[in-house]
mmCIF file of C-alpha atoms and ligand atoms in Angstrom:
data_model
loop_
_atom_site.group_PDB
_atom_site.id
_atom_site.type_symbol
_atom_site.label_atom_id
_atom_site.label_comp_id
_atom_site.label_asym_id
_atom_site.label_seq_id
_atom_site.Cartn_x
_atom_site.Cartn_y
_atom_site.Cartn_z
ATOM 1 C CA MET A 273 110.381 115.944 54.216
ATOM 2 C CA ARG A 274 110.294 113.423 56.944
ATOM 3 C CA ARG A 275 106.622 112.953 58.246
ATOM 4 C CA LYS A 276 105.380 113.312 61.932
ATOM 5 C CA LEU A 277 103.575 110.537 63.776
ATOM 6 C CA PHE A 278 101.198 111.388 66.652
ATOM 7 C CA ALA A 279 100.199 108.298 68.224
ATOM 8 C CA ALA A 280 97.553 107.308 71.125
ATOM 9 C CA ASN A 281 98.632 104.391 73.235
ATOM 10 C CA TRP A 282 95.556 103.528 75.208
ATOM 11 C CA LYS A 283 97.112 100.794 77.365
ATOM 12 C CA MET A 284 94.694 98.513 79.004
ATOM 13 C CA ASN A 285 91.984 101.053 79.128
ATOM 14 C CA LEU A 286 88.463 101.670 77.689
ATOM 15 C CA THR A 287 85.949 99.423 76.571
ATOM 16 C CA PRO A 288 84.729 98.925 72.968
ATOM 17 C CA THR A 289 81.801 101.611 74.045
ATOM 18 C CA GLU A 290 84.144 103.892 75.756
ATOM 19 C CA GLY A 291 86.843 103.804 72.775
ATOM 20 C CA ARG A 292 84.014 104.723 70.172
ATOM 21 C CA ALA A 293 82.967 107.537 72.572
ATOM 22 C CA LEU A 294 86.656 108.713 72.472
ATOM 23 C CA ILE A 295 87.285 108.240 68.966
ATOM 24 C CA ALA A 296 83.762 110.049 67.864
ATOM 25 C CA GLY A 297 85.510 113.011 70.396
ATOM 26 C CA ILE A 298 88.667 113.173 68.562
ATOM 27 C CA ARG A 299 87.336 113.210 65.029
ATOM 28 C CA ALA A 300 85.072 116.023 65.957
ATOM 29 C CA ILE A 301 88.061 118.052 66.436
ATOM 30 C CA LEU A 302 90.378 116.632 64.256
ATOM 31 C CA ASP A 303 88.073 116.039 60.968
ATOM 32 C CA PRO A 304 87.970 119.561 60.190
ATOM 33 C CA LEU A 305 91.986 119.687 60.273
ATOM 34 C CA ALA A 306 92.018 116.640 58.006
ATOM 35 C CA ALA A 307 93.695 118.315 55.062
ATOM 36 C CA ARG A 308 96.201 120.411 56.971
ATOM 37 C CA LEU A 309 97.289 117.261 59.219
ATOM 38 C CA ALA A 310 97.766 115.419 56.135
ATOM 39 C CA ARG A 311 100.426 117.688 54.808
ATOM 40 C CA ASP A 312 103.280 116.651 57.337
ATOM 41 C CA ARG A 313 101.675 114.225 59.763
ATOM 42 C CA ASP A 314 100.208 110.760 60.619
ATOM 43 C CA VAL A 315 97.681 109.917 63.309
ATOM 44 C CA MET A 316 97.137 106.610 64.992
ATOM 45 C CA VAL A 317 95.478 105.446 67.974
ATOM 46 C CA ALA A 318 96.337 101.801 69.607
ATOM 47 C CA PRO A 319 93.535 100.199 71.563
ATOM 48 C CA ALA A 320 93.471 97.037 73.441
ATOM 49 C CA PHE A 321 92.731 93.751 71.137
ATOM 50 C CA PRO A 322 89.300 93.196 72.231
ATOM 51 C CA VAL A 323 88.338 97.108 71.047
ATOM 52 C CA LEU A 324 89.876 96.836 67.783
ATOM 53 C CA ALA A 325 86.909 96.136 65.908
ATOM 54 C CA ALA A 326 84.872 98.950 67.512
ATOM 55 C CA ALA A 327 87.694 101.168 67.202
ATOM 56 C CA ALA A 328 87.942 100.317 63.275
ATOM 57 C CA GLN A 329 84.222 100.825 62.735
ATOM 58 C CA ALA A 330 84.523 104.154 64.737
ATOM 59 C CA LEU A 331 87.725 105.234 62.527
ATOM 60 C CA ALA A 332 85.907 104.559 59.290
ATOM 61 C CA GLY A 333 86.261 107.219 56.770
ATOM 62 C CA SER A 334 88.883 109.179 58.755
ATOM 63 C CA SER A 335 92.602 109.306 57.984
ATOM 64 C CA ILE A 336 93.370 108.277 61.427
ATOM 65 C CA ALA A 337 95.270 104.914 61.560
ATOM 66 C CA LEU A 338 94.533 101.968 63.663
ATOM 67 C CA GLY A 339 97.491 100.485 66.002
ATOM 68 C CA ALA A 340 97.858 97.603 68.076
ATOM 69 C CA GLN A 341 99.906 97.526 71.172
ATOM 70 C CA ASN A 342 101.831 93.889 70.872
ATOM 71 C CA MET A 343 101.849 91.108 68.328
ATOM 72 C CA HIS A 344 103.788 87.669 68.080
ATOM 73 C CA PHE A 345 106.027 86.868 65.182
ATOM 74 C CA GLU A 346 104.836 83.510 64.262
ATOM 75 C CA GLU A 347 102.030 83.385 61.791
ATOM 76 C CA LYS A 348 99.940 80.825 63.660
ATOM 77 C CA GLY A 349 100.240 78.235 66.277
ATOM 78 C CA ALA A 350 100.608 77.217 70.068
ATOM 79 C CA PHE A 351 101.015 80.645 71.560
ATOM 80 C CA THR A 352 98.461 81.016 74.040
ATOM 81 C CA GLY A 353 97.551 84.676 74.701
ATOM 82 C CA GLU A 354 99.056 86.077 71.656
ATOM 83 C CA VAL A 355 97.669 87.307 68.211
ATOM 84 C CA SER A 356 99.307 87.143 64.706
ATOM 85 C CA GLY A 357 100.227 89.628 62.165
ATOM 86 C CA ALA A 358 97.374 88.463 60.103
ATOM 87 C CA MET A 359 94.746 88.825 62.834
ATOM 88 C CA LEU A 360 95.774 92.473 63.093
ATOM 89 C CA ARG A 361 95.535 93.271 59.566
ATOM 90 C CA SER A 362 91.948 91.588 59.231
ATOM 91 C CA PHE A 363 90.875 94.701 61.726
ATOM 92 C CA GLY A 364 92.513 97.318 59.472
ATOM 93 C CA VAL A 365 95.648 97.491 61.938
ATOM 94 C CA SER A 366 98.949 99.467 60.153
ATOM 95 C CA TYR A 367 101.106 100.132 63.201
ATOM 96 C CA VAL A 368 102.239 97.803 66.090
ATOM 97 C CA ILE A 369 104.050 98.965 69.266
ATOM 98 C CA VAL A 370 106.653 96.734 70.398
ATOM 99 C CA GLY A 371 108.947 96.606 73.241
ATOM 100 C CA HIS A 372 106.975 98.877 75.128
ATOM 101 C CA SER A 373 108.765 99.298 78.768
ATOM 102 C CA GLU A 374 105.870 97.938 80.567
ATOM 103 C CA ARG A 375 106.173 94.724 78.113
ATOM 104 C CA ARG A 376 110.017 94.413 79.121
ATOM 105 C CA HIS A 377 109.707 95.629 82.701
ATOM 106 C CA ILE A 378 106.673 94.247 83.806
ATOM 107 C CA PHE A 379 106.152 91.100 81.680
ATOM 108 C CA GLY A 380 110.210 90.640 81.215
ATOM 109 C CA GLU A 381 110.370 90.690 77.546
ATOM 110 C CA SER A 382 113.934 90.493 76.509
ATOM 111 C CA ASP A 383 116.014 92.885 74.010
ATOM 112 C CA GLU A 384 115.746 89.161 71.562
ATOM 113 C CA LEU A 385 112.348 88.544 71.744
ATOM 114 C CA VAL A 386 111.507 92.360 71.204
ATOM 115 C CA GLY A 387 113.660 92.365 68.197
ATOM 116 C CA LYS A 388 111.869 89.222 66.979
ATOM 117 C CA ARG A 389 108.386 90.954 67.501
ATOM 118 C CA ALA A 390 109.629 93.717 65.464
ATOM 119 C CA ALA A 391 110.982 91.569 62.403
ATOM 120 C CA GLY A 392 107.515 89.563 62.649
ATOM 121 C CA VAL A 393 105.869 93.134 62.122
ATOM 122 C CA ALA A 394 107.634 94.274 59.462
ATOM 123 C CA ALA A 395 107.423 90.796 57.839
ATOM 124 C CA ALA A 396 103.747 91.190 57.926
ATOM 125 C CA ARG A 397 103.790 94.399 56.067
ATOM 126 C CA LEU A 398 102.925 96.220 59.108
ATOM 127 C CA ALA A 399 104.705 99.007 60.431
ATOM 128 C CA PRO A 400 106.449 98.573 63.990
ATOM 129 C CA ILE A 401 106.807 101.122 66.797
ATOM 130 C CA LEU A 402 110.088 99.957 68.442
ATOM 131 C CA CYS A 403 109.865 101.604 71.871
ATOM 132 C CA VAL A 404 113.436 101.974 73.680
ATOM 133 C CA GLY A 405 114.361 103.697 76.825
ATOM 134 C CA GLU A 406 116.566 103.679 79.794
ATOM 135 C CA THR A 407 115.515 103.466 83.691
ATOM 136 C CA ALA A 408 116.268 106.102 86.196
ATOM 137 C CA ASP A 409 119.095 103.904 87.354
ATOM 138 C CA GLU A 410 120.706 103.627 84.087
ATOM 139 C CA ARG A 411 120.400 107.101 83.307
ATOM 140 C CA ASP A 412 122.079 107.982 86.740
ATOM 141 C CA ARG A 413 124.719 105.594 86.088
ATOM 142 C CA GLY A 414 125.281 107.389 82.789
ATOM 143 C CA ASP A 415 124.295 104.606 80.651
ATOM 144 C CA THR A 416 121.486 106.141 79.009
ATOM 145 C CA LEU A 417 122.841 105.863 75.444
ATOM 146 C CA GLY A 418 124.507 102.506 75.768
ATOM 147 C CA VAL A 419 120.818 100.823 77.097
ATOM 148 C CA VAL A 420 118.903 102.771 74.054
ATOM 149 C CA LEU A 421 121.674 101.808 71.641
ATOM 150 C CA ARG A 422 121.587 98.021 72.319
ATOM 151 C CA GLN A 423 117.960 97.943 72.655
ATOM 152 C CA LEU A 424 117.631 99.574 69.286
ATOM 153 C CA GLN A 425 120.402 97.370 67.647
ATOM 154 C CA ALA A 426 118.586 94.277 69.233
ATOM 155 C CA GLY A 427 115.182 95.464 68.318
ATOM 156 C CA LEU A 428 116.111 96.070 64.514
ATOM 157 C CA ALA A 429 118.455 93.118 64.020
ATOM 158 C CA GLY A 430 115.716 91.079 62.165
ATOM 159 C CA ILE A 431 114.319 93.726 60.100
ATOM 160 C CA ALA A 432 114.855 93.040 56.353
ATOM 161 C CA ASP A 433 115.430 95.930 53.820
ATOM 162 C CA ASP A 434 112.240 96.017 52.296
ATOM 163 C CA GLY A 435 110.817 96.377 55.678
ATOM 164 C CA ALA A 436 113.415 99.475 56.866
ATOM 165 C CA LYS A 437 111.016 102.193 55.325
ATOM 166 C CA ARG A 438 108.148 101.180 57.830
ATOM 167 C CA VAL A 439 110.001 101.369 60.947
ATOM 168 C CA VAL A 440 109.179 103.891 63.714
ATOM 169 C CA ILE A 441 111.321 104.226 66.791
ATOM 170 C CA ALA A 442 109.851 105.514 70.091
ATOM 171 C CA TYR A 443 112.343 106.947 72.691
ATOM 172 C CA GLU A 444 110.570 106.500 75.852
ATOM 173 C CA PRO A 445 112.519 106.934 78.884
ATOM 174 C CA VAL A 446 110.904 104.692 81.488
ATOM 175 C CA TRP A 447 111.381 107.095 84.610
ATOM 176 C CA ALA A 448 109.194 109.537 82.450
ATOM 177 C CA ILE A 449 106.197 107.123 81.674
ATOM 178 C CA GLY A 450 103.014 107.967 83.305
ATOM 179 C CA THR A 451 105.083 110.147 85.914
ATOM 180 C CA GLY A 452 104.268 113.423 84.824
ATOM 181 C CA ARG A 453 108.042 113.988 84.559
ATOM 182 C CA ASN A 454 108.606 114.457 80.895
ATOM 183 C CA ALA A 455 112.164 114.496 79.413
ATOM 184 C CA THR A 456 113.504 118.115 78.854
ATOM 185 C CA PRO A 457 113.779 118.997 74.861
ATOM 186 C CA GLU A 458 117.628 118.981 75.586
ATOM 187 C CA GLN A 459 117.741 115.436 77.027
ATOM 188 C CA ALA A 460 115.452 114.052 74.233
ATOM 189 C CA THR A 461 117.392 115.618 71.872
ATOM 190 C CA ILE A 462 120.789 113.886 72.846
ATOM 191 C CA VAL A 463 119.056 110.591 72.479
ATOM 192 C CA HIS A 464 117.209 111.254 69.514
ATOM 193 C CA GLY A 465 120.222 112.212 67.649
ATOM 194 C CA ALA A 466 122.094 109.136 68.780
ATOM 195 C CA ILE A 467 119.416 107.033 67.359
ATOM 196 C CA ARG A 468 118.887 108.817 63.942
ATOM 197 C CA ASP A 469 123.069 108.233 63.909
ATOM 198 C CA ALA A 470 122.601 104.659 64.392
ATOM 199 C CA LEU A 471 119.490 104.270 62.211
ATOM 200 C CA ARG A 472 121.881 105.703 59.292
ATOM 201 C CA ASP A 473 124.604 103.107 60.156
ATOM 202 C CA ARG A 474 121.700 100.330 60.031
ATOM 203 C CA PHE A 475 119.837 101.286 57.143
ATOM 204 C CA GLY A 476 121.841 103.987 55.209
ATOM 205 C CA ALA A 477 121.326 107.865 55.445
ATOM 206 C CA ALA A 478 118.550 107.844 52.676
ATOM 207 C CA THR A 479 116.087 105.268 54.515
ATOM 208 C CA ALA A 480 117.321 106.621 58.064
ATOM 209 C CA ASN A 481 116.360 110.136 57.474
ATOM 210 C CA GLU A 482 112.956 109.593 56.667
ATOM 211 C CA LEU A 483 112.200 107.392 59.634
ATOM 212 C CA PRO A 484 109.906 109.217 62.298
ATOM 213 C CA ILE A 485 111.714 109.106 65.855
ATOM 214 C CA LEU A 486 108.688 109.721 68.376
ATOM 215 C CA TYR A 487 109.275 111.032 71.868
ATOM 216 C CA GLY A 488 107.078 109.330 74.392
ATOM 217 C CA GLY A 489 106.673 109.819 78.555
ATOM 218 C CA SER A 490 104.413 112.406 79.857
ATOM 219 C CA VAL A 491 103.494 114.039 76.876
ATOM 220 C CA THR A 492 101.026 116.893 77.498
ATOM 221 C CA PRO A 493 99.496 119.591 75.771
ATOM 222 C CA ASP A 494 101.622 121.811 77.925
ATOM 223 C CA ASN A 495 104.963 120.461 77.080
ATOM 224 C CA VAL A 496 104.538 119.186 73.484
ATOM 225 C CA ASP A 497 105.467 122.295 71.597
ATOM 226 C CA SER A 498 108.747 122.466 73.177
ATOM 227 C CA LEU A 499 109.450 119.178 72.493
ATOM 228 C CA MET A 500 108.633 119.110 68.955
ATOM 229 C CA ALA A 501 110.511 122.261 68.277
ATOM 230 C CA LYS A 502 113.577 120.218 67.944
ATOM 231 C CA PRO A 503 114.559 118.837 65.026
ATOM 232 C CA ASP A 504 114.897 115.305 65.715
ATOM 233 C CA ILE A 505 111.429 114.816 67.422
ATOM 234 C CA ASP A 506 109.098 113.826 64.884
ATOM 235 C CA GLY A 507 106.034 113.295 66.936
ATOM 236 C CA ALA A 508 104.868 111.630 70.243
ATOM 237 C CA LEU A 509 103.751 108.419 71.659
ATOM 238 C CA VAL A 510 101.024 109.433 74.081
ATOM 239 C CA GLY A 511 99.883 107.523 77.109
ATOM 240 C CA GLY A 512 97.567 109.390 79.638
ATOM 241 C CA ALA A 513 97.167 112.168 77.765
ATOM 242 C CA SER A 514 95.757 110.477 74.761
ATOM 243 C CA LEU A 515 92.634 109.311 76.925
ATOM 244 C CA LYS A 516 90.985 112.572 76.722
ATOM 245 C CA ALA A 517 89.892 114.103 72.949
ATOM 246 C CA ASP A 518 90.687 117.447 73.637
ATOM 247 C CA SER A 519 94.162 116.855 75.145
ATOM 248 C CA PHE A 520 95.373 114.370 72.521
ATOM 249 C CA ALA A 521 93.821 116.394 69.484
ATOM 250 C CA ARG A 522 95.774 119.325 70.951
ATOM 251 C CA ILE A 523 99.085 117.102 71.033
ATOM 252 C CA VAL A 524 98.252 116.061 67.585
ATOM 253 C CA SER A 525 98.061 119.832 66.200
ATOM 254 C CA SER A 526 100.963 120.750 67.671
ATOM 255 C CA GLY A 527 103.193 123.205 65.575
ATOM 256 C CA MET A 528 100.560 122.755 62.697
ATOM 257 C CA ALA A 529 101.476 124.651 59.543
HETATM 258 P P1 PGA B 1065 102.567 108.477 79.187
HETATM 259 O O1 PGA B 1065 102.739 106.993 78.552
HETATM 260 O O2 PGA B 1065 102.242 109.460 78.023
HETATM 261 O O3 PGA B 1065 101.226 108.294 80.088
HETATM 262 O O4 PGA B 1065 103.774 108.719 80.193
HETATM 263 C C1 PGA B 1065 103.503 106.895 77.541
HETATM 264 C C2 PGA B 1065 103.639 105.759 76.618
HETATM 265 O O5 PGA B 1065 103.889 104.736 77.838
HETATM 266 O O6 PGA B 1065 103.736 105.252 75.768
#
């Protein structure tokens, strides 16, 4: 059975002290549920780079994984402001978000650059969480699947076969991120189905059927259950609602057996 993933994207929030406190709050709720969570889902938190060390300490002994919000594809060199896979691995990072819409739209990251980052993450034996999603204009033009599938193809272009099994996709419509306006389960299902088909074409059905496709964009404790009830929605990438222990823990526990 395909595992779910519930991932917290803290973005540029929380100091090390605040991050430690939030993780302590999340663990107070989730540690007692660890055996049940482990049956069918993984949990990850992605702090900003300077908070990784504190977060790693606070996560010691838990099954919650550590993630990063970006990564460069070269192993080392003159790339001011960037970090490498080896650096992230040294903190115990296992997932890296790439191609988040804020990277694409605020910092101008192209499909090609995102593809190089995703390939670099996979080559570093880390799990790339490749984010894809259309803007409101693109949706209004009827271009949602065109945009998402283009971003997906470019994002996966450099992933070698041995990296395929670590790939996670996050469908995050840009108009839903941080707006309080989530995609309906029906809207998300159409896109998730198209992503699954494209993953089958790219990696073959056996691999593609095991890869989690997350939904992200204004996920809250109130809307998570209806989204997770859909067969191709395999978890969530959560921004705002991941900054409070009780709301993130509630999202993580959605539909738990
Ligand atoms: P949001 O952000 O949950 O605050 O909408 C999601 C994301 O950007 O990953």
